[in-house]
Short mmCIF file of C-alpha atoms in Angstrom, two decimals:
data_model
loop_
_atom_site.label_atom_id
_atom_site.label_comp_id
_atom_site.label_asym_id
_atom_site.label_seq_id
_atom_site.Cartn_x
_atom_site.Cartn_y
_atom_site.Cartn_z
CA MET A 1 107.37 52.52 107.41
CA LYS A 2 109.38 55.37 105.85
CA PRO A 3 107.18 55.59 102.69
CA LEU A 4 104.11 55.73 104.92
CA LEU A 5 105.55 58.64 106.90
CA LEU A 6 106.47 60.51 103.71
CA THR A 7 102.95 59.99 102.33
CA ALA A 8 101.40 61.25 105.56
CA ALA A 9 103.66 64.31 105.62
CA ALA A 10 102.85 65.12 101.99
CA THR A 11 99.13 64.77 102.68
CA LEU A 12 99.34 67.14 105.65
CA LEU A 13 101.31 69.67 103.63
CA LEU A 14 98.77 69.63 100.81
CA ALA A 15 95.89 69.92 103.27
CA SER A 16 97.48 72.95 104.92
CA CYS A 17 97.95 74.65 101.53
CA ALA A 18 94.37 73.96 100.53
CA SER A 19 93.04 75.49 103.72
CA ALA A 20 94.95 78.77 103.18
CA TRP A 21 92.20 80.14 100.89
CA PRO A 22 89.29 81.51 102.97
CA ASP A 23 86.04 80.21 101.46
CA ARG A 24 83.77 83.02 102.57
CA ALA A 25 83.99 86.77 102.35
CA ASP A 26 81.94 88.97 104.69
CA PRO A 27 80.32 91.79 102.68
CA GLY A 28 78.88 93.35 105.83
CA ALA A 29 82.33 94.07 107.24
CA ILE A 30 83.44 96.52 104.52
CA THR A 31 82.61 100.20 104.12
CA ASP A 32 83.50 103.31 102.10
CA LEU A 33 84.41 101.52 98.86
CA PRO A 34 84.75 102.89 95.35
CA PRO A 35 82.33 101.44 92.79
CA ARG A 36 85.35 99.72 91.15
CA PHE A 37 89.07 99.57 91.79
CA GLN A 38 91.49 100.24 88.94
CA VAL A 39 94.81 98.68 87.91
CA LEU A 40 97.85 100.86 88.50
CA ASP A 41 100.88 100.61 86.24
CA ALA A 42 103.57 101.24 88.84
CA ALA A 43 106.17 102.13 86.20
CA THR A 44 104.17 104.88 84.49
CA GLY A 45 101.51 105.78 87.05
CA ALA A 46 98.79 105.18 84.45
CA THR A 47 95.54 103.56 85.53
CA SER A 48 93.21 101.31 83.59
CA PRO A 49 89.98 99.45 84.26
CA VAL A 50 90.24 96.00 85.79
CA ALA A 51 89.75 93.34 83.13
CA GLY A 52 90.18 89.72 84.22
CA PRO A 53 90.44 86.94 84.72
CA ALA A 54 94.02 87.50 85.96
CA CYS A 55 94.33 89.30 89.28
CA ARG A 56 96.70 92.24 88.87
CA SER A 57 98.65 94.20 91.41
CA PRO A 58 98.71 96.88 92.54
CA LEU A 59 95.12 98.07 92.41
CA LEU A 60 94.18 101.66 93.07
CA ASP A 61 91.22 103.41 94.69
CA PRO A 62 90.51 106.10 92.07
CA ARG A 63 88.97 108.41 94.69
CA ASP A 64 92.04 108.95 96.87
CA GLY A 65 94.95 106.96 95.42
CA THR A 66 95.02 104.20 98.05
CA ARG A 67 97.05 101.27 96.70
CA LEU A 68 96.16 97.63 97.32
CA ARG A 69 98.65 94.76 97.01
CA LEU A 70 97.67 91.23 96.00
CA LEU A 71 98.03 88.75 98.85
CA ARG A 72 96.65 85.62 97.12
CA SER A 73 94.28 84.72 94.28
CA THR A 74 92.32 81.86 92.78
CA GLY A 75 89.51 81.45 90.31
CA GLY A 76 89.28 85.11 89.30
CA LEU A 77 89.13 86.35 92.90
CA GLY A 78 91.94 88.19 94.66
CA ASP A 79 92.55 89.03 98.29
CA TYR A 80 94.21 92.44 98.60
CA THR A 81 95.68 94.42 101.47
CA PRO A 82 95.54 98.21 101.42
CA GLU A 83 98.84 100.02 101.99
CA THR A 84 97.27 101.97 104.84
CA THR A 85 95.12 100.38 107.53
CA PRO A 86 92.58 100.66 108.83
CA ARG A 87 90.82 101.17 105.52
CA TYR A 88 87.46 100.09 104.12
CA GLY A 89 86.40 98.82 107.55
CA LEU A 90 89.17 96.19 107.55
CA SER A 91 91.24 95.36 110.60
CA ALA A 92 95.00 94.87 110.32
CA ARG A 93 94.35 91.10 110.15
CA GLN A 94 91.87 91.24 107.27
CA ALA A 95 92.14 91.49 103.50
CA LEU A 96 89.68 92.74 100.91
CA ARG A 97 88.39 90.19 98.39
CA ILE A 98 87.94 91.72 94.94
CA ASP A 99 86.48 90.24 91.76
CA CYS A 100 89.42 90.38 89.34
CA ASN A 101 87.10 90.50 86.32
CA THR A 102 85.32 93.67 87.45
CA GLY A 103 87.33 95.38 90.18
CA ILE A 104 84.31 95.23 92.52
CA ALA A 105 84.90 94.44 96.21
CA ILE A 106 83.13 91.35 97.53
CA GLY A 107 83.92 91.34 101.25
CA ALA A 108 86.44 90.97 104.06
CA VAL A 109 88.46 87.79 104.54
CA PRO A 110 91.18 86.74 106.99
CA GLY A 111 94.44 88.35 105.90
CA PRO A 112 98.08 87.96 106.80
CA ARG A 113 98.85 86.80 110.29
#
């Protein structure tokens, strides 16, 4: 009985981790975006173009200096939260999905709770 309970608990834990990545991003929910975000070197303040596939943090809006922190990533996509909200049409409970290869925003996704 005990091994069965441990197996069930492990299965539930893995299922909850797998469901943490939102599958869909809503492009219609975002506004006022730069053409591409840039990578900020926090130590030097230098910026550089985003070049993937690794998702880097922080990112920077080159127009006004807004910083975005990486919340989670997978498969060359990163979900970022801006330091100041509301921003880009996001609510406080949303994150901005960005293509880590290009720095281009894809859409809004559920963010931290």
